Short mmCIF file of C-alpha atoms and ligand atoms in Angstrom, two decimals:
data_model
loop_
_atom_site.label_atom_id
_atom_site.label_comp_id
_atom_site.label_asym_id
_atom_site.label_seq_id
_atom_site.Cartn_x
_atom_site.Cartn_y
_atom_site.Cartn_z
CA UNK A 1239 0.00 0.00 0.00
CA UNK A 1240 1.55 3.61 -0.72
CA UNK A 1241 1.98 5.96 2.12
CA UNK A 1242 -1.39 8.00 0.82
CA UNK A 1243 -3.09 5.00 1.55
CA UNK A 1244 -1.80 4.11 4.53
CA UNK A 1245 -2.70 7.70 5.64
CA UNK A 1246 -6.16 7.42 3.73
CA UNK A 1247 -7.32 4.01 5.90
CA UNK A 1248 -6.39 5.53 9.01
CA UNK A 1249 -8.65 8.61 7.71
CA UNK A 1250 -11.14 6.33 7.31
CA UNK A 1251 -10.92 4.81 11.05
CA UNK A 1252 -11.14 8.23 12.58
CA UNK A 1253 -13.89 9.59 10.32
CA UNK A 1254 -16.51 9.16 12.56
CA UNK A 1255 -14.79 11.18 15.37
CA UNK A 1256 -16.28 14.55 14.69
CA UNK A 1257 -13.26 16.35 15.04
CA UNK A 1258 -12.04 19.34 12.65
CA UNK A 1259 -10.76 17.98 9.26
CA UNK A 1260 -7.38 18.81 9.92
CA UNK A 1261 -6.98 17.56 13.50
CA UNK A 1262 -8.34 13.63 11.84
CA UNK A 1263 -5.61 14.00 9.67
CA UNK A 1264 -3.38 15.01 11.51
CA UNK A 1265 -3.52 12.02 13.49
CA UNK A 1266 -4.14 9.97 11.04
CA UNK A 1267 -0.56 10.93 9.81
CA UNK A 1268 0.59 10.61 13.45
CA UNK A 1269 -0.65 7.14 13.98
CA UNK A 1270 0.57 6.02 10.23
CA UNK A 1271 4.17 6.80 11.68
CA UNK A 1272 3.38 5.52 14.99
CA UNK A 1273 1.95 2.20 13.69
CA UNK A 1274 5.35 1.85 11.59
CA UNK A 1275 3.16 2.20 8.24
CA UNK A 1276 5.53 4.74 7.41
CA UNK A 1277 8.59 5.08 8.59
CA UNK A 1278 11.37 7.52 9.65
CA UNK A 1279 13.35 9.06 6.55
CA UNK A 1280 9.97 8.34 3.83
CA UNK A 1281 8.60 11.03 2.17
CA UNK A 1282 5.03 11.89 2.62
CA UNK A 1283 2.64 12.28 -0.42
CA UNK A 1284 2.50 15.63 -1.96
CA UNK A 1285 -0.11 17.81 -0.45
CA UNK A 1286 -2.05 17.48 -3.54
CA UNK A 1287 -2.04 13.89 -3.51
CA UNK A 1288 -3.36 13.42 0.09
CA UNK A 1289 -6.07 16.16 -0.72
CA UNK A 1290 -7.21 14.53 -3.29
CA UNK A 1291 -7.07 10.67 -1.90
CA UNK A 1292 -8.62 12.05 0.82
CA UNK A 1293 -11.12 14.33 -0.90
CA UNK A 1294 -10.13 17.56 1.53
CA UNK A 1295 -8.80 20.60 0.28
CA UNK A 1296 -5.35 21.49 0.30
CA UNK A 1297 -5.38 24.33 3.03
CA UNK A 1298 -6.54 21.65 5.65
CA UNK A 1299 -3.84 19.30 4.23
CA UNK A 1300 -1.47 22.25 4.91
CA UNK A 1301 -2.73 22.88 8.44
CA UNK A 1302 -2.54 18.95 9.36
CA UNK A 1303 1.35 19.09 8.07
CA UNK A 1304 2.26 22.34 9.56
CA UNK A 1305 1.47 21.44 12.78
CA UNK A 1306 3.22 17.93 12.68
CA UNK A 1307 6.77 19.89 11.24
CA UNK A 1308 5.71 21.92 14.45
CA UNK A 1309 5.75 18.98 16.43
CA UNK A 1310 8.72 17.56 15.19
CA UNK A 1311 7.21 14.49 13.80
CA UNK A 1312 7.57 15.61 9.79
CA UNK A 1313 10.84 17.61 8.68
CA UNK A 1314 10.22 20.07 5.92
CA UNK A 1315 13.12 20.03 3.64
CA UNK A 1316 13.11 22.75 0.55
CA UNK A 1317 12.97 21.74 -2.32
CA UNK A 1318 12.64 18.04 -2.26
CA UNK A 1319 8.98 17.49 0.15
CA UNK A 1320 7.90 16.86 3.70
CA UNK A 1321 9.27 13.54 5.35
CA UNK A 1322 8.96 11.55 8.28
CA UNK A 1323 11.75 12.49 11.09
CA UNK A 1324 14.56 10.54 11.36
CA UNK A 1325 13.77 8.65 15.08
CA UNK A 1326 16.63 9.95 17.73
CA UNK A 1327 17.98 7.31 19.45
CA UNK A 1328 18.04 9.30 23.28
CA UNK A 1329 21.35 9.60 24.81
CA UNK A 1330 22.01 8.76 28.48
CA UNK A 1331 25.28 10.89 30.04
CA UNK A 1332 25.76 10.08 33.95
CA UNK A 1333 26.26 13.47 35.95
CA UNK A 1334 28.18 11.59 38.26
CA UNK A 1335 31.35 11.60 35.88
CA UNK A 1336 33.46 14.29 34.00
CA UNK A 1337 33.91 13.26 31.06
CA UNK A 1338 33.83 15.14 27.43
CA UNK A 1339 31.86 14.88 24.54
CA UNK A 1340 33.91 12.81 22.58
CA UNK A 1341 34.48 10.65 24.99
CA UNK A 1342 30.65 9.87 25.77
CA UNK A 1343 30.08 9.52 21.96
CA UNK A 1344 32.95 7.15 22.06
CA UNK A 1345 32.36 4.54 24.73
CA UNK A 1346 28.08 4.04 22.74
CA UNK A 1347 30.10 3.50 19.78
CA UNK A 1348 29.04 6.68 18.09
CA UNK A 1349 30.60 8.94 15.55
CA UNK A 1350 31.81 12.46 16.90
CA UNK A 1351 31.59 15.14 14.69
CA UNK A 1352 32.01 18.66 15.54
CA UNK A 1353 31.42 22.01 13.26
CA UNK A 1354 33.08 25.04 14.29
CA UNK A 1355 30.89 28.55 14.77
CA UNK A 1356 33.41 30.20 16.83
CA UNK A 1357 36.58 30.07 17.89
CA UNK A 1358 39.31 33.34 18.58
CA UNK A 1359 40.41 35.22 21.50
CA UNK A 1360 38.78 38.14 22.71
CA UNK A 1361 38.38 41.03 25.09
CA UNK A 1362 36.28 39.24 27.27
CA UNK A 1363 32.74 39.78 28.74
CA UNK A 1364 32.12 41.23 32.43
CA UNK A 1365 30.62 37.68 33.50
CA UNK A 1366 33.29 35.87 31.89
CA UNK A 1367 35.83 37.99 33.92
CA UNK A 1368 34.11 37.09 37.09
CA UNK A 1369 33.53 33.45 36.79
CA UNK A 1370 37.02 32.80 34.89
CA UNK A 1371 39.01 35.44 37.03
CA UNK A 1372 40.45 37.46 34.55
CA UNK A 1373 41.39 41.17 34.70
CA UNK A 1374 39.71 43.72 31.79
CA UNK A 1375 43.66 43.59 30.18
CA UNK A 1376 43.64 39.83 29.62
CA UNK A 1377 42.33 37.76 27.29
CA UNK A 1378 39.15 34.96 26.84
CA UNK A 1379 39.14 32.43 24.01
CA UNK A 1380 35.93 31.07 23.02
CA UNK A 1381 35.48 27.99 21.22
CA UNK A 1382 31.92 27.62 19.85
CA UNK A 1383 30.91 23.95 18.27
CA UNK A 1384 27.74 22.35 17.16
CA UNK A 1385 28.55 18.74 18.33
CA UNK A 1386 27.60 15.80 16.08
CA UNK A 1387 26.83 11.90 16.95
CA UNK A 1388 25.93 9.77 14.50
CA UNK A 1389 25.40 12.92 11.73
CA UNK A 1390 22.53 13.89 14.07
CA UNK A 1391 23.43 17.25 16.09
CA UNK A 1392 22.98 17.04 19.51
CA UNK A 1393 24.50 19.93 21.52
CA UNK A 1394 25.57 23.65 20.57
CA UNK A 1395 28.64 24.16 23.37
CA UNK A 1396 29.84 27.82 23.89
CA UNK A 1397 33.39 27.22 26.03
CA UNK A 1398 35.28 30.02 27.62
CA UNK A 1399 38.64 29.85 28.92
CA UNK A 1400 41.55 31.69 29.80
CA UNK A 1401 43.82 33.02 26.53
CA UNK A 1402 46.85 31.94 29.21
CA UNK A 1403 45.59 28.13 28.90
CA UNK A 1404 44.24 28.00 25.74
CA UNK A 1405 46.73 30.68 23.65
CA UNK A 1406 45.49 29.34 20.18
CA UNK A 1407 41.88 27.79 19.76
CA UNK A 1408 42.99 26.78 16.53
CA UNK A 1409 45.17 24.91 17.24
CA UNK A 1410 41.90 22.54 19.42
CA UNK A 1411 41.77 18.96 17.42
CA UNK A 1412 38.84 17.05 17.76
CA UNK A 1413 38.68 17.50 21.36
CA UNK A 1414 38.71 20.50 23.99
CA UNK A 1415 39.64 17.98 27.26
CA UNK A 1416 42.40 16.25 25.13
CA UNK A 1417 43.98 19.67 24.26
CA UNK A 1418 43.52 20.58 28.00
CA UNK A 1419 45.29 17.22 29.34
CA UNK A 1420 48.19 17.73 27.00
CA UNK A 1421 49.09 20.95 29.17
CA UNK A 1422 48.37 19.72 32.13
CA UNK A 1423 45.02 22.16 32.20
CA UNK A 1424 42.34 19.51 31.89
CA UNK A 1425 39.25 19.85 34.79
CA UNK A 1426 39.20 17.35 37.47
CA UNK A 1427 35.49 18.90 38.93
CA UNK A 1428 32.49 20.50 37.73
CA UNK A 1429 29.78 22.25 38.81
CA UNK A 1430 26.83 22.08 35.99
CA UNK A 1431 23.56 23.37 35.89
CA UNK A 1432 20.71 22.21 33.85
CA UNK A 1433 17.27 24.40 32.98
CA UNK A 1434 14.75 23.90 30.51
CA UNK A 1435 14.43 26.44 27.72
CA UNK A 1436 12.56 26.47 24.20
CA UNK A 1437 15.26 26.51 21.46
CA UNK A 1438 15.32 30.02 19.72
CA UNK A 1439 15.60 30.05 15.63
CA UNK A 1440 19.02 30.71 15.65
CA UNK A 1441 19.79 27.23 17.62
CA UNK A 1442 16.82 25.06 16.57
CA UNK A 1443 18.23 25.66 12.71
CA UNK A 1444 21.52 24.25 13.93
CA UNK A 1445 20.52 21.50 15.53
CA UNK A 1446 17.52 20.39 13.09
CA UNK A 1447 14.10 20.65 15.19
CA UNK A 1448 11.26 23.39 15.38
CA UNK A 1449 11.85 26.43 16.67
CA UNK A 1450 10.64 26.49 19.92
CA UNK A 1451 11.19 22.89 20.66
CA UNK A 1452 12.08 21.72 24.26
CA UNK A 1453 15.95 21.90 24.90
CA UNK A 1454 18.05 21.40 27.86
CA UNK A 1455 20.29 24.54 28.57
CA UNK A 1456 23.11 23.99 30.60
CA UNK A 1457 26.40 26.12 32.25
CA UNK A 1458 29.65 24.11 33.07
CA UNK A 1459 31.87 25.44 35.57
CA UNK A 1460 35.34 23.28 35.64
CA UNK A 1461 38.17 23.14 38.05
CA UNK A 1462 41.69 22.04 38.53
CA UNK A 1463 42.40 20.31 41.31
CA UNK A 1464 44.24 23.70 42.51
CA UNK A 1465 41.04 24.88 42.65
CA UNK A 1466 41.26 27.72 39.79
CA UNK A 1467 38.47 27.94 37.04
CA UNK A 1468 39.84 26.40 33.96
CA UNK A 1469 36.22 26.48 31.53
CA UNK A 1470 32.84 28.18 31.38
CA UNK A 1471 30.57 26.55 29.04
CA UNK A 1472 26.93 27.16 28.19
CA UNK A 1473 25.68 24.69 25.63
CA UNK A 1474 22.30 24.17 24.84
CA UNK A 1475 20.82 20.30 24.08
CA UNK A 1476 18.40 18.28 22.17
CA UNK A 1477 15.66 17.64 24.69
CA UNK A 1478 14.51 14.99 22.64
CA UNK A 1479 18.05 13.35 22.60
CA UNK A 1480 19.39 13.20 25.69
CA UNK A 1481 18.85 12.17 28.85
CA UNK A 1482 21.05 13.20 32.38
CA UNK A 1483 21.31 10.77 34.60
CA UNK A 1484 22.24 10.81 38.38
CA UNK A 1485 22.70 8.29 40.81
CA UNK A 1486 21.21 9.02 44.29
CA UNK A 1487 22.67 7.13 47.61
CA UNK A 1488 21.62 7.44 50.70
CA UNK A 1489 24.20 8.45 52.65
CA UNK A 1490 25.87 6.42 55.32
CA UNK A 1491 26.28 6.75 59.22
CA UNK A 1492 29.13 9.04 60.08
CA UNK A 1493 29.03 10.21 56.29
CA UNK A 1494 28.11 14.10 55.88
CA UNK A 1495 26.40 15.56 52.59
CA UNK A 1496 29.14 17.86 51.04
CA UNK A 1497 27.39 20.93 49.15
C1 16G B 1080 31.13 18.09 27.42
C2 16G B 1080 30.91 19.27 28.34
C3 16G B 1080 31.62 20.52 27.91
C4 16G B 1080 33.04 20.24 27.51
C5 16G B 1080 33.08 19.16 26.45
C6 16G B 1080 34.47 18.80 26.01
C7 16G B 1080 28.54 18.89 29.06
C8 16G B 1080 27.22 19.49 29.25
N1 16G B 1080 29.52 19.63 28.54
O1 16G B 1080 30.30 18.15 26.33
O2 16G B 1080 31.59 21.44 28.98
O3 16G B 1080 33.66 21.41 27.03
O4 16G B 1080 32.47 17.99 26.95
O5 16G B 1080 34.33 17.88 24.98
O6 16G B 1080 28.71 17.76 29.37
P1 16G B 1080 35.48 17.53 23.93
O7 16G B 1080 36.70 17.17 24.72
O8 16G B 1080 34.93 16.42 23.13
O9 16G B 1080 35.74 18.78 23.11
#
């Protein structure tokens, strides 16, 4: 059966619902792709097929595939049609351990790619003074990536560090932690914070979803063990691909809760 009729029997099943037009097609689309009747990467029927399979006009067809691109379950690509979103595979990262990116991609077995959107020194910022202790005279360099798993982008990372341990972000391979161990600079603590935000247009485009989607925003503070700041980093992630998890223990007799 061709997608349009895959979509058209499920029309069919819901036509006695009473609902709007566009809301019974819309989830008759929805539960065509939830059913596995059509899968992730297949392109849906032209508008003007589905209309007219479905006898409907092509504004309500519109309407029913606006709001699933909304909803992340079709991806409009110009040019060549509407298709069914590629399924993300979620991501689990334990916020018990620092590790980096690559590293985490690594150890699933996943391919790290990163593209560059930043990366220079500059006269830096009044907060990145405060949190990175630098005077107004020295230097920050910022290294900006969209991170890449699999050739699905999960993470925008915005890292901050001092110009005195990071002279040429440049000359940063693959991997910000493995440039930090080689001079000795890489974190051995970190404070992170997580918040929910709703990915603006800028960042949505970049990492492939709906503007306004769900996101997790989150701030890395790292330390040497001397204590010192050594990275401030405010990335922003998929909220549909990944997944922090802590472990919680009770603690023990004796033991006291460290902040
Ligand atoms: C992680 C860190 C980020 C760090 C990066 C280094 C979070 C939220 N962020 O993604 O702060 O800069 O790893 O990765 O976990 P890299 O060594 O692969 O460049």
């Amino acid at each position: 059966m061709s997608a349009a009729d895959q979509i058209f029997s499920m029309l069919k099943e819901s036509s006695q619902s009473g609902a709007p037009l566009y809301l019974q097609l819309r989830r008759s689309i929805e539960e065509a792709v939830n059913r596995g009747l059509i899968g992730p990467g297949d392109a849906l029927p032209s508008e003007r097929d589905i209309a007219s399979k479905a006898d409907i006009s092509r504004v309500t067809v519109r309407k029913a595939v606006q709001d699933l691109v909304k909803g992340g379950i079709l991806v409009q690509r110009h040019g060549s049609g509407t298709f069914v979103a590629p399924r993300m595979e979620r991501v689990e990262q334990s916020l018990s351990r620092l590790t980096s990116f690559t590293e985490d991609m690594a150890r699933r077995g996943m391919n790290v790619r990163s593209v560059w959107l930043d990366r220079g020194l500059y006269a830096p910022s009044p907060e990145e003074m405060m949190v990175l202790g630098l005077s107004s005279t020295e230097l920050v360099a910022r290294v900006a990536r969209l991170r890449i798993a699999n050739d699905t982008p999960l993470a925008i990372e915005r890292a901050a560090l001092s110009a005195s341990v990071l002279p040429d972000p440049e000359a940063i391979g693959s991997s910000l932690y493995a440039a930090l161990e080689t001079t000795g600079n890489r974190p051995v603590r970190a404070v992170q914070r997580i918040s929910a935000t709703n990915l603006g247009d800028a960042d949505a485009r970049l990492l492939e979803v709906p503007p306004g989607v769900a996101g997790l925003q989150i701030e890395r503070i790292s330390y040497l063990a001397s204590g010192k700041v050594i990275e401030f980093t405010r990335s922003v992630y998929r909220g549909d691909a990944y997944d922090f998890v802590a472990e919680l223990r009770l603690t023990g007799p004796g033991e006291e809760l460290r902040p």
